[in-house]
Protein backbone atom coordinates (compact mmCIF):
# COMPACT_ATOMS: atom_id res chain seq x y z
CA UNK A 1 0.00 0.00 0.00
CA UNK A 2 1.63 3.27 -1.10
CA UNK A 3 -0.85 5.64 0.60
CA UNK A 4 -0.50 7.60 3.83
CA UNK A 5 -0.33 5.30 6.84
CA UNK A 6 -0.93 6.07 10.49
CA UNK A 7 -0.19 4.12 13.62
CA UNK A 8 -1.89 3.20 15.84
CA UNK A 9 -5.37 3.20 14.33
CA UNK A 10 -6.97 3.32 17.76
CA UNK A 11 -5.68 4.48 21.13
CA UNK A 12 -7.46 4.42 24.47
CA UNK A 13 -5.74 6.19 27.31
CA UNK A 14 -6.47 7.58 30.73
CA UNK A 15 -6.61 11.27 31.40
CA UNK A 16 -3.18 12.66 32.23
CA UNK A 17 -1.22 10.13 30.19
CA UNK A 18 0.99 11.03 27.24
CA UNK A 19 0.32 9.58 23.79
CA UNK A 20 2.29 9.61 20.55
CA UNK A 21 1.00 8.99 17.05
CA UNK A 22 2.99 8.29 13.93
CA UNK A 23 2.31 9.21 10.32
CA UNK A 24 4.14 7.88 7.27
CA UNK A 25 3.40 10.03 4.21
CA UNK A 26 3.46 8.98 0.59
CA UNK A 27 7.15 8.48 -0.05
CA UNK A 28 7.95 11.37 -2.39
CA UNK A 29 5.69 13.90 -0.65
CA UNK A 30 7.52 16.81 0.94
CA UNK A 31 4.57 18.32 2.84
CA UNK A 32 2.87 16.68 5.78
CA UNK A 33 -0.18 17.94 7.66
CA UNK A 34 -1.96 17.08 10.89
CA UNK A 35 -5.69 17.64 11.37
CA UNK A 36 -8.11 16.78 14.16
CA UNK A 37 -11.71 15.72 13.59
CA UNK A 38 -14.41 15.37 16.24
CA UNK A 39 -17.72 13.62 15.73
CA UNK A 40 -20.05 15.48 13.39
CA UNK A 41 -17.45 18.09 12.48
CA UNK A 42 -15.06 18.56 9.60
CA UNK A 43 -11.31 18.17 10.10
CA UNK A 44 -9.53 21.12 11.73
CA UNK A 45 -5.98 22.03 10.76
CA UNK A 46 -3.33 21.63 13.46
CA UNK A 47 0.07 22.02 11.81
CA UNK A 48 2.11 21.27 8.71
CA UNK A 49 5.69 20.58 7.69
CA UNK A 50 7.62 21.12 4.54
CA UNK A 51 10.40 18.54 4.71
CA UNK A 52 11.57 18.77 8.33
CA UNK A 53 10.54 22.39 8.88
CA UNK A 54 7.30 23.09 10.76
CA UNK A 55 5.88 26.00 8.79
CA UNK A 56 2.54 26.71 10.42
CA UNK A 57 0.74 25.90 13.66
CA UNK A 58 -2.89 26.48 14.46
CA UNK A 59 -3.88 28.16 17.70
CA UNK A 60 -5.68 24.86 18.37
CA UNK A 61 -2.25 23.36 18.97
CA UNK A 62 -1.84 24.02 22.69
CA UNK A 63 1.49 23.68 24.45
CA UNK A 64 0.54 20.10 25.36
CA UNK A 65 0.78 19.19 21.68
CA UNK A 66 4.05 18.81 19.83
CA UNK A 67 4.78 17.56 16.35
CA UNK A 68 8.05 16.60 14.75
CA UNK A 69 9.30 15.46 11.40
CA UNK A 70 12.97 14.93 12.15
CA UNK A 71 14.22 13.58 8.84
CA UNK A 72 11.59 15.01 6.58
CA UNK A 73 9.89 11.65 6.18
CA UNK A 74 7.60 10.29 8.92
CA UNK A 75 6.10 12.54 11.57
CA UNK A 76 5.02 12.11 15.17
CA UNK A 77 2.34 13.98 17.08
CA UNK A 78 2.61 13.84 20.86
CA UNK A 79 -0.07 14.92 23.31
CA UNK A 80 1.07 15.36 26.88
CA UNK A 81 -1.21 15.19 29.92
CA UNK A 82 -4.20 14.15 27.82
CA UNK A 83 -7.62 15.57 28.61
CA UNK A 84 -11.05 14.19 27.75
CA UNK A 85 -11.46 17.02 25.25
CA UNK A 86 -8.54 15.59 23.27
CA UNK A 87 -10.70 12.63 22.24
CA UNK A 88 -10.94 12.86 18.46
CA UNK A 89 -9.73 11.37 15.19
CA UNK A 90 -6.24 12.64 14.34
CA UNK A 91 -5.73 12.71 10.58
CA UNK A 92 -2.46 13.02 8.74
CA UNK A 93 -2.21 14.13 5.12
CA UNK A 94 0.63 14.59 2.69
CA UNK A 95 1.19 16.38 -0.58
CA UNK A 96 3.93 16.96 -3.13
CA UNK A 97 4.44 20.69 -3.12
CA UNK A 98 5.72 22.16 -6.36
CA UNK A 99 5.33 25.88 -6.85
CA UNK A 100 3.07 26.68 -9.74
CA UNK A 101 1.10 23.48 -9.73
CA UNK A 102 -1.83 22.26 -7.69
CA UNK A 103 -0.88 19.74 -5.02
CA UNK A 104 -3.65 17.58 -3.64
CA UNK A 105 -3.53 16.52 -0.03
CA UNK A 106 -3.99 12.79 0.49
CA UNK A 107 -5.29 11.71 3.86
CA UNK A 108 -4.36 8.71 5.96
CA UNK A 109 -6.94 6.54 7.76
CA UNK A 110 -6.50 8.44 11.03
CA UNK A 111 -5.79 7.53 14.65
CA UNK A 112 -8.87 7.52 16.84
CA UNK A 113 -8.01 8.68 20.37
CA UNK A 114 -10.29 8.06 23.33
CA UNK A 115 -9.35 9.65 26.64
CA UNK A 116 -11.13 8.12 29.61
CA UNK B 1 -19.34 32.25 13.11
CA UNK B 2 -17.61 29.30 11.47
CA UNK B 3 -15.34 30.05 8.53
CA UNK B 4 -17.10 27.49 6.34
CA UNK B 5 -20.76 26.68 6.98
CA UNK B 6 -22.82 23.79 5.68
CA UNK B 7 -26.23 22.35 6.41
CA UNK B 8 -25.41 19.13 8.29
CA UNK B 9 -28.44 17.29 6.87
CA UNK B 10 -29.07 14.44 6.61
CA UNK B 11 -30.47 14.66 3.12
CA UNK B 12 -32.50 11.50 2.50
CA UNK B 13 -33.16 11.02 -1.20
CA UNK B 14 -34.33 8.13 -3.41
CA UNK B 15 -32.06 6.60 -6.01
CA UNK B 16 -32.10 8.61 -9.21
CA UNK B 17 -32.91 11.89 -7.52
CA UNK B 18 -31.01 15.13 -7.99
CA UNK B 19 -29.69 16.70 -4.80
CA UNK B 20 -27.87 19.97 -4.17
CA UNK B 21 -25.67 21.04 -1.29
CA UNK B 22 -24.66 24.57 -0.46
CA UNK B 23 -21.81 26.05 1.49
CA UNK B 24 -20.86 29.59 2.51
CA UNK B 25 -17.44 30.84 3.54
CA UNK B 26 -16.48 33.93 5.49
CA UNK B 27 -12.92 34.64 4.36
CA UNK B 28 -13.16 36.75 1.23
CA UNK B 29 -9.44 36.18 0.64
CA UNK B 30 -10.04 32.46 0.00
CA UNK B 31 -8.57 31.48 -3.33
CA UNK B 32 -9.27 27.84 -3.96
CA UNK B 33 -12.27 25.68 -3.24
CA UNK B 34 -12.99 21.97 -3.13
CA UNK B 35 -15.53 19.32 -2.31
CA UNK B 36 -14.29 16.29 -0.37
CA UNK B 37 -16.20 13.11 0.29
CA UNK B 38 -15.93 11.22 3.56
CA UNK B 39 -17.42 7.78 4.08
CA UNK B 40 -18.33 6.69 7.58
CA UNK B 41 -15.18 6.15 9.68
CA UNK B 42 -12.94 6.72 6.67
CA UNK B 43 -10.59 9.50 5.65
CA UNK B 44 -11.69 12.44 3.47
CA UNK B 45 -10.99 12.11 -0.24
CA UNK B 46 -10.97 14.83 -2.86
CA UNK B 47 -14.14 14.72 -4.95
CA UNK B 48 -13.55 17.77 -7.12
CA UNK B 49 -12.11 21.24 -7.25
CA UNK B 50 -14.47 24.18 -7.73
CA UNK B 51 -13.68 26.81 -10.33
CA UNK B 52 -15.26 30.21 -10.85
CA UNK B 53 -16.68 29.21 -14.19
CA UNK B 54 -18.31 26.11 -12.71
CA UNK B 55 -17.16 22.62 -13.51
CA UNK B 56 -18.67 19.23 -14.09
CA UNK B 57 -17.39 15.73 -13.55
CA UNK B 58 -19.86 13.11 -14.68
CA UNK B 59 -22.94 13.36 -12.46
CA UNK B 60 -21.35 16.02 -10.26
CA UNK B 61 -21.45 19.77 -10.90
CA UNK B 62 -19.77 22.36 -8.71
CA UNK B 63 -20.37 26.11 -8.78
CA UNK B 64 -18.63 29.02 -7.09
CA UNK B 65 -20.06 32.48 -6.52
CA UNK B 66 -17.25 34.67 -5.20
CA UNK B 67 -19.47 37.74 -4.79
CA UNK B 68 -21.82 35.87 -2.46
CA UNK B 69 -19.05 33.66 -1.02
CA UNK B 70 -21.12 30.61 -1.84
CA UNK B 71 -20.23 27.17 -3.20
CA UNK B 72 -22.60 24.47 -4.39
CA UNK B 73 -22.47 20.81 -5.37
CA UNK B 74 -25.15 19.19 -7.50
CA UNK B 75 -25.43 15.41 -7.79
CA UNK B 76 -27.63 14.07 -10.55
CA UNK B 77 -29.06 10.56 -10.80
CA UNK B 78 -28.06 9.66 -7.22
CA UNK B 79 -26.66 6.20 -6.59
CA UNK B 80 -26.69 4.21 -3.36
CA UNK B 81 -22.90 4.53 -3.40
CA UNK B 82 -23.18 8.32 -3.19
CA UNK B 83 -24.23 7.96 0.45
CA UNK B 84 -21.51 9.77 2.40
CA UNK B 85 -20.68 13.08 4.05
CA UNK B 86 -19.70 15.87 1.67
CA UNK B 87 -17.23 18.38 3.01
CA UNK B 88 -16.88 21.89 1.60
CA UNK B 89 -13.26 23.06 1.77
CA UNK B 90 -11.56 26.41 1.20
CA UNK B 91 -7.90 27.34 1.01
CA UNK B 92 -6.35 30.80 1.25
CA UNK B 93 -3.80 29.84 -1.40
CA UNK B 94 -4.39 29.82 -5.12
CA UNK B 95 -4.73 26.52 -6.96
CA UNK B 96 -1.27 26.84 -8.44
CA UNK B 97 0.28 27.44 -5.07
CA UNK B 98 -2.07 25.44 -2.85
CA UNK B 99 -0.67 23.13 -0.26
CA UNK B 100 -1.03 24.72 3.11
CA UNK B 101 -3.94 24.52 5.47
CA UNK B 102 -7.38 23.52 4.32
CA UNK B 103 -10.45 24.87 6.12
CA UNK B 104 -13.28 22.36 6.20
CA UNK B 105 -16.97 22.85 6.73
CA UNK B 106 -18.80 20.54 9.10
CA UNK B 107 -20.05 18.40 6.25
CA UNK B 108 -23.45 17.52 4.81
CA UNK B 109 -24.61 13.95 5.19
CA UNK B 110 -26.33 12.34 2.22
CA UNK B 111 -28.29 9.11 2.42
CA UNK B 112 -29.52 7.63 -0.85
CA UNK B 113 -32.29 5.07 -0.38
CA UNK B 114 -33.40 2.33 -2.79
CSV table of N, CA and C in Angstrom, one decimal, chain A residues 54-102:
chain,number,residue,atom,x,y,z
A,54,UNK,N,8.7,22.9,10.4
A,54,UNK,CA,7.3,23.1,10.8
A,54,UNK,C,7.0,24.5,10.4
A,55,UNK,N,6.1,24.7,9.4
A,55,UNK,CA,5.9,26.0,8.8
A,55,UNK,C,4.7,26.8,9.4
A,56,UNK,N,3.7,26.0,9.9
A,56,UNK,CA,2.5,26.7,10.4
A,56,UNK,C,1.9,25.9,11.5
A,57,UNK,N,1.4,26.6,12.6
A,57,UNK,CA,0.7,25.9,13.7
A,57,UNK,C,-0.6,26.6,13.9
A,58,UNK,N,-1.6,25.9,14.1
A,58,UNK,CA,-2.9,26.5,14.5
A,58,UNK,C,-2.9,26.9,15.9
A,59,UNK,N,-3.7,27.8,16.3
A,59,UNK,CA,-3.9,28.2,17.7
A,59,UNK,C,-4.6,27.0,18.5
A,60,UNK,N,-5.1,26.0,17.7
A,60,UNK,CA,-5.7,24.9,18.4
A,60,UNK,C,-4.6,24.0,19.0
A,61,UNK,N,-3.4,24.2,18.5
A,61,UNK,CA,-2.3,23.4,19.0
A,61,UNK,C,-1.7,24.0,20.3
A,62,UNK,N,-2.3,23.5,21.4
A,62,UNK,CA,-1.8,24.0,22.7
A,62,UNK,C,-0.4,23.5,23.0
A,63,UNK,N,0.1,24.1,24.1
A,63,UNK,CA,1.5,23.7,24.4
A,63,UNK,C,1.6,22.2,24.9
A,64,UNK,N,0.5,21.5,25.0
A,64,UNK,CA,0.5,20.1,25.4
A,64,UNK,C,0.8,19.3,24.1
A,65,UNK,N,0.6,19.9,23.0
A,65,UNK,CA,0.8,19.2,21.7
A,65,UNK,C,2.1,19.5,21.1
A,66,UNK,N,2.8,18.5,20.6
A,66,UNK,CA,4.1,18.8,19.8
A,66,UNK,C,4.2,17.8,18.7
A,67,UNK,N,4.6,18.4,17.6
A,67,UNK,CA,4.8,17.6,16.3
A,67,UNK,C,6.2,17.7,15.8
A,68,UNK,N,6.7,16.6,15.3
A,68,UNK,CA,8.1,16.6,14.8
A,68,UNK,C,8.1,15.8,13.4
A,69,UNK,N,9.0,16.2,12.6
A,69,UNK,CA,9.3,15.5,11.4
A,69,UNK,C,10.8,15.5,11.2
A,70,UNK,N,11.5,14.7,12.0
A,70,UNK,CA,13.0,14.9,12.2
A,70,UNK,C,13.8,14.7,10.9
A,71,UNK,N,13.4,13.8,10.0
A,71,UNK,CA,14.2,13.6,8.8
A,71,UNK,C,13.5,13.9,7.6
A,72,UNK,N,12.4,14.6,7.8
A,72,UNK,CA,11.6,15.0,6.6
A,72,UNK,C,10.8,13.9,6.0
A,73,UNK,N,10.7,12.8,6.7
A,73,UNK,CA,9.9,11.7,6.2
A,73,UNK,C,8.7,11.5,7.1
A,74,UNK,N,8.7,10.5,8.0
A,74,UNK,CA,7.6,10.3,8.9
A,74,UNK,C,7.5,11.4,9.9
A,75,UNK,N,6.3,11.5,10.6
A,75,UNK,CA,6.1,12.5,11.6
A,75,UNK,C,5.5,11.9,12.8
A,76,UNK,N,5.7,12.5,13.9
A,76,UNK,CA,5.0,12.1,15.2
A,76,UNK,C,4.3,13.3,15.8
A,77,UNK,N,3.1,13.0,16.4
A,77,UNK,CA,2.3,14.0,17.1
A,77,UNK,C,2.2,13.5,18.5
A,78,UNK,N,2.7,14.2,19.5
A,78,UNK,CA,2.6,13.8,20.9
A,78,UNK,C,1.6,14.8,21.6
A,79,UNK,N,0.8,14.2,22.4
A,79,UNK,CA,-0.1,14.9,23.3
A,79,UNK,C,0.3,14.6,24.7
A,80,UNK,N,0.7,15.6,25.5
A,80,UNK,CA,1.1,15.4,26.9
A,80,UNK,C,-0.1,15.7,27.8
A,81,UNK,N,-0.2,14.9,28.9
A,81,UNK,CA,-1.2,15.2,29.9
A,81,UNK,C,-2.6,15.2,29.2
A,82,UNK,N,-3.0,14.2,28.6
A,82,UNK,CA,-4.2,14.1,27.8
A,82,UNK,C,-5.4,14.5,28.7
A,83,UNK,N,-6.3,15.2,28.0
A,83,UNK,CA,-7.6,15.6,28.6
A,83,UNK,C,-8.8,14.9,27.8
A,84,UNK,N,-9.9,14.8,28.4
A,84,UNK,CA,-11.0,14.2,27.8
A,84,UNK,C,-11.4,14.9,26.5
A,85,UNK,N,-11.2,16.2,26.5
A,85,UNK,CA,-11.5,17.0,25.2
A,85,UNK,C,-10.5,16.7,24.1
A,86,UNK,N,-9.5,16.0,24.4
A,86,UNK,CA,-8.5,15.6,23.3
A,86,UNK,C,-9.1,14.4,22.5
A,87,UNK,N,-10.1,13.8,23.0
A,87,UNK,CA,-10.7,12.6,22.2
A,87,UNK,C,-11.2,13.1,20.9
A,88,UNK,N,-10.7,12.4,19.8
A,88,UNK,CA,-10.9,12.9,18.5
A,88,UNK,C,-10.2,11.9,17.5
A,89,UNK,N,-10.5,12.1,16.2
A,89,UNK,CA,-9.7,11.4,15.2
A,89,UNK,C,-8.6,12.3,14.8
A,90,UNK,N,-7.4,11.8,14.8
A,90,UNK,CA,-6.2,12.6,14.3
A,90,UNK,C,-5.8,12.1,12.9
A,91,UNK,N,-6.0,13.0,12.0
A,91,UNK,CA,-5.7,12.7,10.6
A,91,UNK,C,-4.4,13.3,10.1
A,92,UNK,N,-3.7,12.5,9.4
A,92,UNK,CA,-2.5,13.0,8.7
A,92,UNK,C,-2.7,13.1,7.2
A,93,UNK,N,-2.1,14.0,6.6
A,93,UNK,CA,-2.2,14.1,5.1
A,93,UNK,C,-0.8,14.5,4.6
A,94,UNK,N,-0.6,14.2,3.3
A,94,UNK,CA,0.6,14.6,2.7
A,94,UNK,C,0.4,15.1,1.3
A,95,UNK,N,1.3,15.9,0.8
A,95,UNK,CA,1.2,16.4,-0.6
A,95,UNK,C,2.6,16.6,-1.1
A,96,UNK,N,2.7,16.6,-2.5
A,96,UNK,CA,3.9,17.0,-3.1
A,96,UNK,C,3.8,18.4,-3.5
A,97,UNK,N,4.5,19.3,-2.8
A,97,UNK,CA,4.4,20.7,-3.1
A,97,UNK,C,5.4,21.1,-4.2
A,98,UNK,N,4.9,21.6,-5.3
A,98,UNK,CA,5.7,22.2,-6.4
A,98,UNK,C,5.1,23.5,-6.7
A,99,UNK,N,5.9,24.5,-6.6
A,99,UNK,CA,5.3,25.9,-6.9
A,99,UNK,C,4.8,26.0,-8.3
A,100,UNK,N,3.6,26.5,-8.4
A,100,UNK,CA,3.1,26.7,-9.7
A,100,UNK,C,2.1,25.6,-10.2
A,101,UNK,N,2.0,24.5,-9.4
A,101,UNK,CA,1.1,23.5,-9.7
A,101,UNK,C,0.3,23.1,-8.5
A,102,UNK,N,-0.9,22.6,-8.8
A,102,UNK,CA,-1.8,22.3,-7.7
A,102,UNK,C,-1.3,21.0,-7.0
